[in-house]
Each structure stands twice: as C-alpha cells, then as structure tokens.
Short mmCIF file of C-alpha atoms in Angstrom, two decimals:
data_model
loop_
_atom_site.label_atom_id
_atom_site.label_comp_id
_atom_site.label_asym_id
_atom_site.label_seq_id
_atom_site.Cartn_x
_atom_site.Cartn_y
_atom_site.Cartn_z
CA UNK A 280 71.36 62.33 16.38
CA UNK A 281 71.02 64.01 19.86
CA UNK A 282 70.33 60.76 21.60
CA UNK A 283 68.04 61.31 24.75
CA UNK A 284 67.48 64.85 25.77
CA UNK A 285 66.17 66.24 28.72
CA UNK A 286 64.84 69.44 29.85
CA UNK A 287 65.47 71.08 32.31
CA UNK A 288 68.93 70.30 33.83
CA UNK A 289 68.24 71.68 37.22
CA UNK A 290 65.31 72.90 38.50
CA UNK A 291 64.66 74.43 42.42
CA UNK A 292 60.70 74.10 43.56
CA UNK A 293 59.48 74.86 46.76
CA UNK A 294 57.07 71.93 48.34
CA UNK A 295 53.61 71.92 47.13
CA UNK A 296 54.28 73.43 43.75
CA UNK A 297 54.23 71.04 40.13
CA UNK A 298 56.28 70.73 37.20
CA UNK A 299 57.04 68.65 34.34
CA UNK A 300 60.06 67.42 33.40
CA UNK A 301 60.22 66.47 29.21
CA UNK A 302 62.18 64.16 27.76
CA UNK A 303 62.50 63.36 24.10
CA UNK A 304 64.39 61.16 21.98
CA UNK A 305 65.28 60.78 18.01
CA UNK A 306 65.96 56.96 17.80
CA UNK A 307 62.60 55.90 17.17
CA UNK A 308 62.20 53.92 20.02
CA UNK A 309 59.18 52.43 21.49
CA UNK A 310 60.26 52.32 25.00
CA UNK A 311 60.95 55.01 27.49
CA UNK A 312 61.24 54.99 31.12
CA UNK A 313 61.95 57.40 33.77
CA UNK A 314 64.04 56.45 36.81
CA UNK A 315 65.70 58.35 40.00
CA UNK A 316 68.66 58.45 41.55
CA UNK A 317 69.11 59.06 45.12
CA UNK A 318 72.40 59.15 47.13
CA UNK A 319 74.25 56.08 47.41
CA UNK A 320 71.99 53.83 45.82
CA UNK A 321 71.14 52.74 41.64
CA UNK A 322 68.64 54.50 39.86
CA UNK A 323 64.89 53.24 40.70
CA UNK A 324 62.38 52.81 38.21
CA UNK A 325 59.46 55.11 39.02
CA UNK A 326 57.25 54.99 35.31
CA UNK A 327 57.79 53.71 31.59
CA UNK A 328 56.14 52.97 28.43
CA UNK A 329 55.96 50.44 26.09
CA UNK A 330 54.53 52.79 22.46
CA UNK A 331 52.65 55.75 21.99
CA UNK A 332 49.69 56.35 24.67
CA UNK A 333 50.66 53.76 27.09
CA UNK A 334 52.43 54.24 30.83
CA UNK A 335 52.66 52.05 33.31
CA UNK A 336 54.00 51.98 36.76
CA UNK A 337 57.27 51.31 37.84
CA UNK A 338 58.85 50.43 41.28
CA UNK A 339 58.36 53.97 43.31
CA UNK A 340 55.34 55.17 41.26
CA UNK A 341 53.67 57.45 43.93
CA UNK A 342 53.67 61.03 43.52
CA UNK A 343 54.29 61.06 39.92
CA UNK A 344 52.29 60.96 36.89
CA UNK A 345 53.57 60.33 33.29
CA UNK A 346 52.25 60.82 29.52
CA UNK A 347 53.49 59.74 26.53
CA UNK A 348 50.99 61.70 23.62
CA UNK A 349 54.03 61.33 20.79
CA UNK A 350 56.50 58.38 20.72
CA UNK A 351 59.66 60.72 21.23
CA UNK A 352 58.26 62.45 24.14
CA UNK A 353 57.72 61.07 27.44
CA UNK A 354 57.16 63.24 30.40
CA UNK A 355 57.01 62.99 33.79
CA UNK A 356 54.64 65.58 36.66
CA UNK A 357 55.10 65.81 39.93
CA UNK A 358 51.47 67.47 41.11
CA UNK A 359 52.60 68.36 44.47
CA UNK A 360 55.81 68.68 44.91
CA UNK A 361 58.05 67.30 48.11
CA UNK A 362 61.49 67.21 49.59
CA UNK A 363 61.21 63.17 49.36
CA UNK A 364 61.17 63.96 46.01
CA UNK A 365 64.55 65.85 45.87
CA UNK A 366 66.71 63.77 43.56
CA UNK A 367 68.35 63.70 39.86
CA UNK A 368 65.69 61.95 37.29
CA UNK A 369 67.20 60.28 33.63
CA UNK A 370 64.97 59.32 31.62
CA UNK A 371 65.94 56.19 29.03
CA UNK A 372 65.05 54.68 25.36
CA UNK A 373 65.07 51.45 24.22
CA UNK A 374 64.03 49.53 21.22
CA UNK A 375 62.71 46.79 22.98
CA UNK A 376 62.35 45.55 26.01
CA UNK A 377 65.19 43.41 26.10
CA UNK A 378 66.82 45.97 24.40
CA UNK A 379 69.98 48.11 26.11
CA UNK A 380 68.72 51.37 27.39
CA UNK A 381 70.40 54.50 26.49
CA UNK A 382 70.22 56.98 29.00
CA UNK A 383 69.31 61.47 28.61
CA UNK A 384 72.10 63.72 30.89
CA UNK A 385 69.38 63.75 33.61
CA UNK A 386 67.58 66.61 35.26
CA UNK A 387 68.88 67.61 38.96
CA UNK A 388 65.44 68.31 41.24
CA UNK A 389 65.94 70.06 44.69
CA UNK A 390 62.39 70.78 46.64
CA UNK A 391 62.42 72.85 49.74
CA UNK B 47 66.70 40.96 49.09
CA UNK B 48 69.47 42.60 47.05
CA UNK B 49 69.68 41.28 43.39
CA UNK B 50 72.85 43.14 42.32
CA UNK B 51 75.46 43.51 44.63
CA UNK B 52 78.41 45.92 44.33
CA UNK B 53 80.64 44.96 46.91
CA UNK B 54 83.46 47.84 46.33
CA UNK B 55 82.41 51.36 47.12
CA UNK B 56 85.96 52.79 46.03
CA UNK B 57 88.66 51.49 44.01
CA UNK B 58 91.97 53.25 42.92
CA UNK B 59 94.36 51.86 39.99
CA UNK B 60 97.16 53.79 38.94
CA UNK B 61 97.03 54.97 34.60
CA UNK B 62 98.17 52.26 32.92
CA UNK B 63 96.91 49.78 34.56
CA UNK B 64 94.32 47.40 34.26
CA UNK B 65 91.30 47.40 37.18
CA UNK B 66 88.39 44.61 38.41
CA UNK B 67 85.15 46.24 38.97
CA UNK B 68 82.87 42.97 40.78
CA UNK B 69 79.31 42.38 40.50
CA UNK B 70 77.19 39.16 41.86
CA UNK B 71 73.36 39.20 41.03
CA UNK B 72 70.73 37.15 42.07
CA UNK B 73 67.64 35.90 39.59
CA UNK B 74 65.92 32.87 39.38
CA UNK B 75 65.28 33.51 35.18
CA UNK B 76 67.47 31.66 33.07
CA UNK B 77 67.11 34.08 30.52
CA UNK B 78 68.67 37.58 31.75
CA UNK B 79 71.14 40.38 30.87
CA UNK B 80 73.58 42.26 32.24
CA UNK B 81 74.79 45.81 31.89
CA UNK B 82 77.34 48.06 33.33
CA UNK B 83 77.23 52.14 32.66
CA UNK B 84 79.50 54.65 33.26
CA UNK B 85 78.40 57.87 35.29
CA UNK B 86 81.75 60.62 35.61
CA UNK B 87 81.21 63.71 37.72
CA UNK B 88 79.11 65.19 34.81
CA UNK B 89 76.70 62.90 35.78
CA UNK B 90 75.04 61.30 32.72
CA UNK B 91 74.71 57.45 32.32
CA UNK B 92 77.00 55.45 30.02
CA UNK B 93 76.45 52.43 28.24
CA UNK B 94 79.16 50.13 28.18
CA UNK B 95 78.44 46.54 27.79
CA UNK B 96 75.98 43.68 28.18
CA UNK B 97 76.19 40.60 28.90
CA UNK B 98 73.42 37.83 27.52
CA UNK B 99 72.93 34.90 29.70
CA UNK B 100 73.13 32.71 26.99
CA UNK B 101 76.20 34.26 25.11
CA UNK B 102 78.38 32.02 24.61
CA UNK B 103 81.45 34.16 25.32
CA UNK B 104 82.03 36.99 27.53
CA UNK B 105 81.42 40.12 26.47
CA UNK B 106 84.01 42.98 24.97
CA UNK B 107 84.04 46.65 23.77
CA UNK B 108 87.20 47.96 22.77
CA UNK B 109 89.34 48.01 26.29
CA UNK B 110 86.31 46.43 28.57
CA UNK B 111 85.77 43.37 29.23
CA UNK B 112 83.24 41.74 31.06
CA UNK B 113 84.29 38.75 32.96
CA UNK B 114 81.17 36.30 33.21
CA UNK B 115 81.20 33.52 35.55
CA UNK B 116 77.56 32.08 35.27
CA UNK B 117 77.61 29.26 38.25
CA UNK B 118 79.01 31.80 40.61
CA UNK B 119 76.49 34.35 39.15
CA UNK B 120 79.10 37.22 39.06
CA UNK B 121 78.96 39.92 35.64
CA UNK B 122 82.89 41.43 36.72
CA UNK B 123 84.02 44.22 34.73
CA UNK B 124 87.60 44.68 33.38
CA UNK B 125 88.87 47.93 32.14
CA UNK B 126 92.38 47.37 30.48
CA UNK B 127 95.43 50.08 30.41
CA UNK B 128 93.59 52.39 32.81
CA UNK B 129 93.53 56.22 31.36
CA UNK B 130 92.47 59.29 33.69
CA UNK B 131 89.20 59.46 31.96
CA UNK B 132 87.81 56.50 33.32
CA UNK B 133 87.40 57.71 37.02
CA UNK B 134 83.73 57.87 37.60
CA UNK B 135 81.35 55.74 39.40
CA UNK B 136 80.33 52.63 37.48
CA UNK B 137 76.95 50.58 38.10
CA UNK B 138 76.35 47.25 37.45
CA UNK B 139 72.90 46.18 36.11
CA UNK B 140 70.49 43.36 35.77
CA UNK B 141 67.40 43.58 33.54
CA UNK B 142 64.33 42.21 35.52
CA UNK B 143 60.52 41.33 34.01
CA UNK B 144 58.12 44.04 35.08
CA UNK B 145 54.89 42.28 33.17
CA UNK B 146 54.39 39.01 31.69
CA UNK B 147 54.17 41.41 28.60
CA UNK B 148 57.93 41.16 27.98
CA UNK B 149 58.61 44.86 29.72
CA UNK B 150 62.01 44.74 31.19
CA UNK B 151 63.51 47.20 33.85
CA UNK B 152 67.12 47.23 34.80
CA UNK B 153 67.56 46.75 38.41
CA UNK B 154 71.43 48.59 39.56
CA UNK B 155 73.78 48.14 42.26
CA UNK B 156 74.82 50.65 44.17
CA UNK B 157 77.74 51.62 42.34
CA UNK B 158 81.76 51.25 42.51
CA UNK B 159 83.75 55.09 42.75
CA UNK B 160 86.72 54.16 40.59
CA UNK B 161 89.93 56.76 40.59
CA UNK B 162 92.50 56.64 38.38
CA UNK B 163 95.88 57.66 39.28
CA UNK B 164 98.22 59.11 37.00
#
C-alpha cells in the first residue's frame, strides 16, 4: 500500500495564476482533509471531507476550493494564487472521524 | 486561546538516552484524543501514538511512551534509549469537533526541535 500520496512535491507559481494540488489514498478511507503548515506554527486545517462528494470548510478556508469526485482522491485549487499562500500543504486519511489521521509527504508551494 | 501548548522549542539528549517531550492542552470535552507525529528534515508527518481520554492506561508503541496526566491536562511524550534517527521536530495534537456531525480535526502545537547527540 502507498499510504497517502501527493502530487506535486514542489511547485513555484507566480501570484494570480491556479493550480491543483491531488492527493490520493489506497486505504479506503472516508475521510480526507487538507491542512498547511506555515513557519513556526502546527498545521491548520483549511478543507476536508467526510465520503465521496462532500467538502466542507475548515479553519483558514479562504482562497481555496476542494473536490472530492472519487473517495481516494481529494484535491485542493487555489484560483488565484498569492504569496499568503506560500506554504507546504499535507493532505490526511482517516477512517473515521475519531479515527488517527495518516498523513501524504506534503507538497512545498512558493508564490511570487 | 491556545489549546495545545508546546512549551520547548529545542531539546538535545545525548544517544542512549531517554528524552521528555511536554504537552498541556486545553478542552472542555470529556471525550478527546491525543496524538503526537514525527516530522524529520524530510518533512512528512509521522504517526506515533494516541492517547484516548478514557484509556485507562497510558499509551505505548515500542520505545514511546506517552505520559498522561489527565487532572493536570498534560499528553508528555517519552522516547526511551534515544537513537540519531529520532532528531526531528515532534508535534503534539488534540482532536477537536468541527460539526455536531462527529467530524474531528486535530488542532497541533507548535512543535518541539529535538537533536540527538551521538
């Protein structure tokens, strides 16, 4: 089993442009979540999901939108990109919600 | 306010030895867990042990421990017989209620930069 995955690892964007960052896992789990980690400080949940076709928002929602069209994928947008929004991003799995989350390698974002 | 609280931004412990990461937290629930991951310099997030608040006993996983003091709400983790591989920066984490729906999120410290000497 590869766990969580995520692609990319890095990724350079200059402010104003989008991309999506994918994450999939094989563990068949219903949740997923994606959270960022800025210097000094925890990781901050920004979206998850609780099964197939649902998101919701997390903590620091704004600027990002999230789908979730096949329960191992969940991925995260960022429409317009900005250097607030230079940071690494993991996405996790769990079971449950109660459940211990298992986190991907995480994907290193740098705007300019 | 700040619900987990990492109080040690750097700790050294020479190989060999054994090492007290601390953690307080801060909920109101009486029914809560409590994590702490591993991140080394590679960067990915580590599971390494939970805590129930109802467990009985405190939590261990092969040479961690964690050391659970409920009244003084503290979730401390003990690494025995230190090895090289264990520098990294460890977090300590709280699962929080996001939705009366029974969504949890894990709320972290701000992390303790453990180096091991050899």
């Amino acid at each position: 089993n590869a766990g969580v995955t995520q692609t990319p690892k890095f990724r350079v964007l200059k402010t104003g442009q989008s991309m999506t960052l994918l994450c999939a896992q094989d563990m068949n789990h219903e949740y997923m979540y994606w959270y960022r980690q800025d210097p000094g400080m925890g990781l901050r949940l920004i979206h998850y999901s609780v099964g197939e076709g649902t998101t919701a928002k997390g903590e620091v929602p704004d600027g990002y939108n999230v789908s979730r069209l096949k329960k191992q994928n969940f991925l995260l947008g960022l429409e317009s990109a900005a250097p607030s929004q230079t940071s690494v991003y993991f996405c996790a799995s769990s079971f449950g919600g109660r459940d211990t989350q298992y986190f991907g390698p995480g994907t290193r974002l740098t705007v300019l | 306010a700040q619900k987990i609280t990492q109080t040690q931004p750097g700790m050294f412990v020479q190989e060999k030895e054994a090492v007290t990461l601390d953690c307080t937290y801060d909920t109101s629930d009486p029914s809560y867990g409590l994590f702490w991951y591993k991140q080394p310099s590679s960067g990915e997030m580590i599971f390494l042990i939970y805590q129930g608040s109802y467990d009985q006993q405190n939590a261990t996983e092969g040479r961690y421990s964690l050391n659970f003091q409920k009244a003084r709400k503290s979730a401390n983790l003990v690494i025995s017989a230190s090895q090289l591989g264990d520098s990294a920066m460890y977090f300590c984490a709280m699962r929080e209620k996001i939705s009366q729906g029974g969504s949890e999120k894990l709320v972290f410290g701000k992390g303790t930069k453990l180096t091991v000497n050899p």
